[in-house]
Coordinates of C-alpha atoms and ligand atoms in Angstrom, one line a residue:
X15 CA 5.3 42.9 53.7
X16 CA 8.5 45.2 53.5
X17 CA 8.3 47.8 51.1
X18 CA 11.3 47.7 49.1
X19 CA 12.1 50.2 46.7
X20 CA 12.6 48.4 43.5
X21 CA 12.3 51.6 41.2
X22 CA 14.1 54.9 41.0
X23 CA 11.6 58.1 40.6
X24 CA 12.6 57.9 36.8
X25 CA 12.3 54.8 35.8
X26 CA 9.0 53.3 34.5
X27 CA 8.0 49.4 35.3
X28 CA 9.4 47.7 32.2
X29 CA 6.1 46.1 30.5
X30 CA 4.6 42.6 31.6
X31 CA 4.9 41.4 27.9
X32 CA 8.4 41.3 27.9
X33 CA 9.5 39.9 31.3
X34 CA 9.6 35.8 31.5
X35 CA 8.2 34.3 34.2
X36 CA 11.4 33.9 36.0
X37 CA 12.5 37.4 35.4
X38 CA 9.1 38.4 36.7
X39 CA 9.5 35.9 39.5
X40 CA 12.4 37.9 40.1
X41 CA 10.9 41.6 40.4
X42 CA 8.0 40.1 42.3
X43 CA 11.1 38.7 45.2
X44 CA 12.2 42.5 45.1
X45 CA 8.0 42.8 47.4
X46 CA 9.0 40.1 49.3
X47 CA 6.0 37.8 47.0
X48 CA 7.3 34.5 46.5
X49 CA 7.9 33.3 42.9
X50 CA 5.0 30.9 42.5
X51 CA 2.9 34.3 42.3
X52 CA 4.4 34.7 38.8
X53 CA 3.0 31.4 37.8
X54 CA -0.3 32.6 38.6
X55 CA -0.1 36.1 37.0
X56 CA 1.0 34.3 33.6
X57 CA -2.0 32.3 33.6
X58 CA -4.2 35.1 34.0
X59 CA -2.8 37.0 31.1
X60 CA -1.6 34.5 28.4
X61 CA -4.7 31.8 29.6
X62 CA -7.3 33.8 30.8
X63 CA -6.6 37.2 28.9
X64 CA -6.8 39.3 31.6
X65 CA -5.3 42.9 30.9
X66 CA -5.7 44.4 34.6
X67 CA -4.6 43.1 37.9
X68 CA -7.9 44.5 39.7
X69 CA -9.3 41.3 38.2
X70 CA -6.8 38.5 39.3
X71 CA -8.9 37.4 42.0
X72 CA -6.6 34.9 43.9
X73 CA -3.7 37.5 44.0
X74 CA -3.5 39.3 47.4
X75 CA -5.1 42.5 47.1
X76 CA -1.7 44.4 48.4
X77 CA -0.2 42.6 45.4
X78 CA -2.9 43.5 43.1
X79 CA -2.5 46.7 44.0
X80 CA 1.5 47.0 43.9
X81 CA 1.9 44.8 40.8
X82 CA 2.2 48.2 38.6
X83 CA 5.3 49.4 40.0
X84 CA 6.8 45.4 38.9
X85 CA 5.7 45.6 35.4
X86 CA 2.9 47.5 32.9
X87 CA -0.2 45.6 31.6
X88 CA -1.2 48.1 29.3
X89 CA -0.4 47.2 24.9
X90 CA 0.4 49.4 22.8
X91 CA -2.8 51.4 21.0
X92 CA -4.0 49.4 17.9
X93 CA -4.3 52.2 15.5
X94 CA -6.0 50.2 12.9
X95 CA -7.3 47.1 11.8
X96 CA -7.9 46.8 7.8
X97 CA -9.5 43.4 6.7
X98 CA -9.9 42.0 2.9
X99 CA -13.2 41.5 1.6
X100 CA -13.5 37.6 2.6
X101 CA -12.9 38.8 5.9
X102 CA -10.1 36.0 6.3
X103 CA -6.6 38.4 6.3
X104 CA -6.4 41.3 8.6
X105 CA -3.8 43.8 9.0
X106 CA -3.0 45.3 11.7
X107 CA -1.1 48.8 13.0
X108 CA 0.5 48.7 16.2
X109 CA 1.4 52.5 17.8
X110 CA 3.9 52.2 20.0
X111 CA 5.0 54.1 23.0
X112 CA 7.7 56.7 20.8
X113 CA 5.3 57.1 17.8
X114 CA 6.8 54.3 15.6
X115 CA 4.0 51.9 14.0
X116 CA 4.1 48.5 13.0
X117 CA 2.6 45.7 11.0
X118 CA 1.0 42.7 11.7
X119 CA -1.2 40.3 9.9
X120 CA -3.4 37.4 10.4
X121 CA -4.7 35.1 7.9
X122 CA -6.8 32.3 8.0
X123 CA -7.1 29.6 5.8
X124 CA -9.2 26.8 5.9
X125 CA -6.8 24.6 7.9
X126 CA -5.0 27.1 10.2
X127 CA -4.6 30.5 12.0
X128 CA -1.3 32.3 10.9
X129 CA 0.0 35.4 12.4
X130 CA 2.5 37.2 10.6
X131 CA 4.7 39.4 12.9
X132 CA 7.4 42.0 13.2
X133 CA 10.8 42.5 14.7
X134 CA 11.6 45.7 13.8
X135 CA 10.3 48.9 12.0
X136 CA 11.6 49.0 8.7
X137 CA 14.6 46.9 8.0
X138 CA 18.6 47.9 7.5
X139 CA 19.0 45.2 4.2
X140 CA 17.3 46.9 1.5
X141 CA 16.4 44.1 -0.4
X142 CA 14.9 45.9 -3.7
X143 CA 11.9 44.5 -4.2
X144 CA 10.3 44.6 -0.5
X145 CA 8.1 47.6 0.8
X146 CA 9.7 47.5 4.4
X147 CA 13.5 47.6 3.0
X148 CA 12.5 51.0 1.1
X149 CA 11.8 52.3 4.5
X150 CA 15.4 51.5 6.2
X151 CA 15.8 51.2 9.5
X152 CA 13.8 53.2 11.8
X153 CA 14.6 50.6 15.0
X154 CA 14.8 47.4 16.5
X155 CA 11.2 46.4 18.5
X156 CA 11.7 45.2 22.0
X157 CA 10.5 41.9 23.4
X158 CA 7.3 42.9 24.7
X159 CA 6.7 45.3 21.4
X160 CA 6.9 41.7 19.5
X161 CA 4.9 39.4 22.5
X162 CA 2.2 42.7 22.3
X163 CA 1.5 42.0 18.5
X164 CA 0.4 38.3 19.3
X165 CA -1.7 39.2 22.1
X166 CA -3.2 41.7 20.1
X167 CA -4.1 39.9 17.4
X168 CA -5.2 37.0 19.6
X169 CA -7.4 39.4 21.6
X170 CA -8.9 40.9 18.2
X171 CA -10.1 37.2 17.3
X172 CA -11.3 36.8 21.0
X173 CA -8.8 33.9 21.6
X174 CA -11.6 31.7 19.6
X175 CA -8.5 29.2 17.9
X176 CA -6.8 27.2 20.2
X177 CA -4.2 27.1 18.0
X178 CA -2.4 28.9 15.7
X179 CA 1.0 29.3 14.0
X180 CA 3.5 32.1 13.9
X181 CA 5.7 33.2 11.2
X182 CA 8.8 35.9 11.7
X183 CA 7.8 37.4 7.9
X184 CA 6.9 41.1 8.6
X185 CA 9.3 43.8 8.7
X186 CA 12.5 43.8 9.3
X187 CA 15.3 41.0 9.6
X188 CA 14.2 38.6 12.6
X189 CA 18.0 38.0 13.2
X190 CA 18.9 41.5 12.9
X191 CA 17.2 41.9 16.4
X192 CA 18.8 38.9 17.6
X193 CA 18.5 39.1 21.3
X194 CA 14.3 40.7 21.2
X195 CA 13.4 37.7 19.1
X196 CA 14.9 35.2 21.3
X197 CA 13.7 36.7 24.0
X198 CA 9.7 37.0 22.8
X199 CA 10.0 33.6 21.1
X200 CA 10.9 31.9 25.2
X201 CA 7.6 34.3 26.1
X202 CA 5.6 33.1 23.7
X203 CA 6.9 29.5 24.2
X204 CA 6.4 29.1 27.6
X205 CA 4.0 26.6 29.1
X206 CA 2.8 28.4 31.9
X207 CA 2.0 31.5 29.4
X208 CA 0.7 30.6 25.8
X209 CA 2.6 27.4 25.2
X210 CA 2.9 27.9 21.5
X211 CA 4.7 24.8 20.4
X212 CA 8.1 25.3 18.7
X213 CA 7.0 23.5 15.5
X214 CA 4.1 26.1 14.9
X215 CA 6.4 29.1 15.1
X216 CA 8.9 29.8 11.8
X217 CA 11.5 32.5 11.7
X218 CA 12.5 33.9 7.9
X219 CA 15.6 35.0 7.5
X220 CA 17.7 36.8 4.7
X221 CA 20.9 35.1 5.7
X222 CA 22.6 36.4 8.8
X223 CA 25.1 33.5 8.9
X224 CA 26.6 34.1 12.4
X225 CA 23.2 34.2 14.1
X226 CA 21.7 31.2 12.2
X227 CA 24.3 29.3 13.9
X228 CA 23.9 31.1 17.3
X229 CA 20.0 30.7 16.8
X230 CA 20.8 26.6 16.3
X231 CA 22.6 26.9 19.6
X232 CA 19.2 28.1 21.6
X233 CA 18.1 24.8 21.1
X234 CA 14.6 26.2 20.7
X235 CA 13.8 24.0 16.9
X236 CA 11.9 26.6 15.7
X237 CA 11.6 26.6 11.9
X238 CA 13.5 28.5 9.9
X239 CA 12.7 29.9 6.7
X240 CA 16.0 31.3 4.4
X241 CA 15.0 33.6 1.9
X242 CA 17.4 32.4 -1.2
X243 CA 15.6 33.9 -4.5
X244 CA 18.4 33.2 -6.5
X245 CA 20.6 30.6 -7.0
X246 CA 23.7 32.3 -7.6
X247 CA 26.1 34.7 -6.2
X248 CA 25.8 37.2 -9.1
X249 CA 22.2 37.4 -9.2
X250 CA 22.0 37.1 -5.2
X251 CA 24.1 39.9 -4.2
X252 CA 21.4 42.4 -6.2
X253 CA 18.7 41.0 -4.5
X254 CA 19.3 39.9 -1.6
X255 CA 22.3 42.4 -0.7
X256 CA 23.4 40.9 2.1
X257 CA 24.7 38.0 0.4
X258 CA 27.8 40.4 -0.5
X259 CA 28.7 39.5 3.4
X260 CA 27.5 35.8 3.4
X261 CA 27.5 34.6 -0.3
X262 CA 25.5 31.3 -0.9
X263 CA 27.8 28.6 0.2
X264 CA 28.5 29.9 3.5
X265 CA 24.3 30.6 4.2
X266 CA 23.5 26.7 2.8
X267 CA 26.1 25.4 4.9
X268 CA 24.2 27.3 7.6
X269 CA 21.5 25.8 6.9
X270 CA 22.4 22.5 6.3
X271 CA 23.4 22.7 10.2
X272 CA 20.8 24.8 11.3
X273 CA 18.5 21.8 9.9
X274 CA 20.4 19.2 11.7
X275 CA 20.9 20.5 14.7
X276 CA 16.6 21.1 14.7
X277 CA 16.2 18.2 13.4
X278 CA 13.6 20.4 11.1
X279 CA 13.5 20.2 7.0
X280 CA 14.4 24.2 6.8
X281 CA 12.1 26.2 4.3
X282 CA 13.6 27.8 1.3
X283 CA 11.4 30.6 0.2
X284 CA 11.8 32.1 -3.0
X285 CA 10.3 34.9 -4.5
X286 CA 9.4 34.7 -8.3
X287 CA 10.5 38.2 -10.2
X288 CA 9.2 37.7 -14.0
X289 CA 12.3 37.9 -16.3
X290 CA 14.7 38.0 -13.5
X291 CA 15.1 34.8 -11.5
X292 CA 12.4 32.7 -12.6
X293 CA 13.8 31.3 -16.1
X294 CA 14.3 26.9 -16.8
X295 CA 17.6 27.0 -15.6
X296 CA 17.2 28.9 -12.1
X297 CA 14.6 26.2 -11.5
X298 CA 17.5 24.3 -12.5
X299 CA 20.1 25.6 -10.3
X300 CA 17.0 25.5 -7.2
X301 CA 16.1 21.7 -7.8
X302 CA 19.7 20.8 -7.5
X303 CA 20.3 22.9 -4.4
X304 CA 17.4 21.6 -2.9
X305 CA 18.6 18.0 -3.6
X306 CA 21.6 18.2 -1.4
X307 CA 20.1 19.9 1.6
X308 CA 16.8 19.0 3.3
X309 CA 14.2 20.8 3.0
X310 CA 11.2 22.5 2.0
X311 CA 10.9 25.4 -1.2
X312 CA 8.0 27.7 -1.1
X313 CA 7.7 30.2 -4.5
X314 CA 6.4 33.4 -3.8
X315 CA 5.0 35.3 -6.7
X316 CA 6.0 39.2 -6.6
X317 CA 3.6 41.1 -4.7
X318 CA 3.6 44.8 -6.3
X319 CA 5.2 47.4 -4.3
X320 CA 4.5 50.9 -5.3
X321 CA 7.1 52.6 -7.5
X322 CA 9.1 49.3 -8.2
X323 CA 9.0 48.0 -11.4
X324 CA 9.3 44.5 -11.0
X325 CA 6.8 41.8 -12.7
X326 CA 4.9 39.6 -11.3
X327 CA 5.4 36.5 -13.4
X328 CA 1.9 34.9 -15.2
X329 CA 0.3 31.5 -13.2
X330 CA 1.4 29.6 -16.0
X331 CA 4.5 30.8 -15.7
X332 CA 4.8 30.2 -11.8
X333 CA 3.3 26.6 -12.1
X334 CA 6.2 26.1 -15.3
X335 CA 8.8 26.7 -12.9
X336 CA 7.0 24.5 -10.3
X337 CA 6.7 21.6 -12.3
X338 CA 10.3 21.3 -13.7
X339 CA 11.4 21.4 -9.8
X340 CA 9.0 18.4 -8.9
X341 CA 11.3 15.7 -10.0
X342 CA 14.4 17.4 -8.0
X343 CA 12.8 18.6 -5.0
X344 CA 9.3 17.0 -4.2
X345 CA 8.2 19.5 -1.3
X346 CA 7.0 22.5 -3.2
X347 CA 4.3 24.6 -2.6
X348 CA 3.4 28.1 -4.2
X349 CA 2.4 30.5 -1.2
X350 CA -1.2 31.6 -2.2
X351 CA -1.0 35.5 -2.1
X352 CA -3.1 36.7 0.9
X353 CA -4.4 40.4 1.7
X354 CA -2.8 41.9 -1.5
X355 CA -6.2 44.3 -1.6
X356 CA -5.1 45.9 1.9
X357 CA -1.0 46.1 1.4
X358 CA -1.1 43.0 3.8
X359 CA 1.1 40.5 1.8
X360 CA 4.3 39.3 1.9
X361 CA 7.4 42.3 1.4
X362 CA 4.0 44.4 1.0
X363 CA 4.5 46.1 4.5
X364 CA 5.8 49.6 5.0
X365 CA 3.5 52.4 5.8
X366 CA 1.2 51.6 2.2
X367 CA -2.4 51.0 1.9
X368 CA -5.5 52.3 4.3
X369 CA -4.5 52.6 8.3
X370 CA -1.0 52.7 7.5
Ligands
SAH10 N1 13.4 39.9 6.7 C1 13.0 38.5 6.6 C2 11.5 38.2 6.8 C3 10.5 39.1 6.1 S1 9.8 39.0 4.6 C4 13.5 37.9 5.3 O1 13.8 38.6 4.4 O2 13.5 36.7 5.2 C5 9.1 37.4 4.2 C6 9.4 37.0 2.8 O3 8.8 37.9 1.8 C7 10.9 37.0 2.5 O4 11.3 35.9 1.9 C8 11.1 38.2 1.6 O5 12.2 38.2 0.9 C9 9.8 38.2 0.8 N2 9.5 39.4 0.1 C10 9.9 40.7 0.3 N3 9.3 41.5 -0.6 C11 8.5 40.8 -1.4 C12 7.6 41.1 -2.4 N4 7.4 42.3 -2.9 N5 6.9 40.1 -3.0 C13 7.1 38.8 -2.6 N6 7.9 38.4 -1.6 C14 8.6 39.4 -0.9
SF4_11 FE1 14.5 43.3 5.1 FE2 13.5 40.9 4.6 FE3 12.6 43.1 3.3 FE4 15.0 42.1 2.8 S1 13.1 41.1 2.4 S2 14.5 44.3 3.1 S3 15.7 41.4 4.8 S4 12.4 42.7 5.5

């Protein structure tokens, strides 16, 4: 085998977790290995959960030995891992290689594995009532930063679930990092790797108009979840400020399409602020809106954010609202608040609670 020099002195191997198989194909061509070795290293992380080439036993040993200077194996350090009481939600706190943490969580409910995940720390949009938009932006995660937080979480519940889904609702704005989330999401997807299924994978978005349509071009029907919270432009450009750049009717007609195109009932989430968005005639405004567009609604009762004073509205009050959008819009579901007790729930992370 030639030796080729495929690095410069200064340059590190970019990590495994964010290379696709083809791209890694591709590095492995720059040793003269021919592409079909890719194949096999895939299987051994994403199937078999190896973390170290010494132990991928029908890899030449020259290969085994070389494959650091094509890519890095190692994850980021898990600085913590905080679980509620029931022992069902776990969060988790990724330290990456420049010093910046991150949040993850996993939940598990009685019908499914859920792991909530990251695309960048902190978040640019400042929506007022969420935790990670108080931070700003500190920067966009890479690929393998977002890839790394699955395989940690996986690795934390020993790969026991054969399957489980993936939502795009911890910090930052999934679209925001356009390219990384793509990118991670063709990883994640791939069959030779973990072959998570498009339909168990959702991405939440605050609106990014241009990108929702870009992200219907991928053609990857992932779901996508808009996060609306109010119904009209007035009350939408205070809490969701980014709606001052895409108001309502360009963002529905967004994803109307995006829905089409997916052929996927697109989820509208909508977090319930007592007194503020969450009166007869916003349930009003919601029911009708969800009428002319298909798709799903899920109400998300305020979490509590430290130093914001918004209310959490009561469960009668939350069930009210509910009820008087049945008749209009007959997929609702309330999302049951999960890992409050560790800072774990949704808009909840951003540096609070224990391991933080
Ligand atoms: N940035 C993306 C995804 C992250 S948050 C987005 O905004 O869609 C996932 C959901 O939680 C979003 O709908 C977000 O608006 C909502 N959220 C943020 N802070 C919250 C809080 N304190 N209580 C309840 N939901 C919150
Ligand atoms: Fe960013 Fe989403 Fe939080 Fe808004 S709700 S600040 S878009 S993470």
């Amino acid at each position: 085998m030639t030796r080729l020099p495929i690095l410069t002195p200064d340059s590190s191997p970019p990590s495994f977790y964010g290379l696709s198989r083809s791209t890694l194909g591709e590095r492995l061509g720059g040793l003269g290995v021919p592409p079909y070795r890719a194949d096999q290293i895939y299987t051994w992380v994403y199937r078999k959960h190896h973390r170290d080439a010494a132990g991928m036993t029908n890899l030449p040993s020259g290969l085994r030995e070389r494959l650091t200077e094509v890519c890095g194996l190692s994850l980021p350090r898990v600085a913590s891992v905080n679980s509620t009481s029931d022992d069902l939600t776990h969060k988790f706190v990724l330290e990456l290689h420049d010093g910046a943490r991150v949040e993850s969580v996993s939940m598990r409910t009685a019908r499914r594995l859920t792991f909530c995940i990251s695309s960048q720390v902190g978040c640019a949009l400042k929506c007022p009532f969420c935790a990670t938009g108080l931070m700003g932006l500190q920067r966009n995660l890479q690929a393998d930063e977002i890839v790394a937080q699955v395989i940690a979480m996986g690795d934390f519940h020993a790969w026991r679930d054969d399957r489980f889904n993936l939502v795009f609702m911890g910090m930052g704005e999934p679209l925001a990092n356009y390219r990384a989330v793509v990118d991670a999401i063709r990883i994640l997807h791939d069959p030779r790797g973990l072959n998570l299924g498009a339909r168990r994978i959702t991405v939440s978005t605050s609106g990014l108009v241009p990108q929702i349509h870009a992200f219907a071009d991928e053609h990857l029907a992932v779901g996508l979840a808009v996060s609306l919270h109010a119904t009209t432009d007035q009350l939408r450009d205070q809490l969701v400020p980014v709606n001052r750049r895409w108001p309502l009717a360009e963002l529905l007609a967004a994803a109307r399409e995006y829905g089409r195109r997916s052929g996927r009932r697109v989820t509208l989430e909508y977090t319930l602020l007592g007194g503020v968005n969450d009166g007869p005639e916003d349930a009003d405004r919601l029911g009708r809106i969800a009428r002319d567009l298909p798709s799903k609604i899920n109400l998300i009762p305020y979490n509590p954010v430290p130093g914001l004073s918004w209310k959490r509205p009561s469960a009668a009050d939350v069930d009210a609202f509910a009820q008087r959008l049945y008749p209009h819009a007959p997929a609702v579901t309330v999302r049951k608040t999960l890992g409050g007790e560790i800072w774990a729930a949704c808009g909840q992370l951003g540096g609070l609670g224990p391991g933080a």
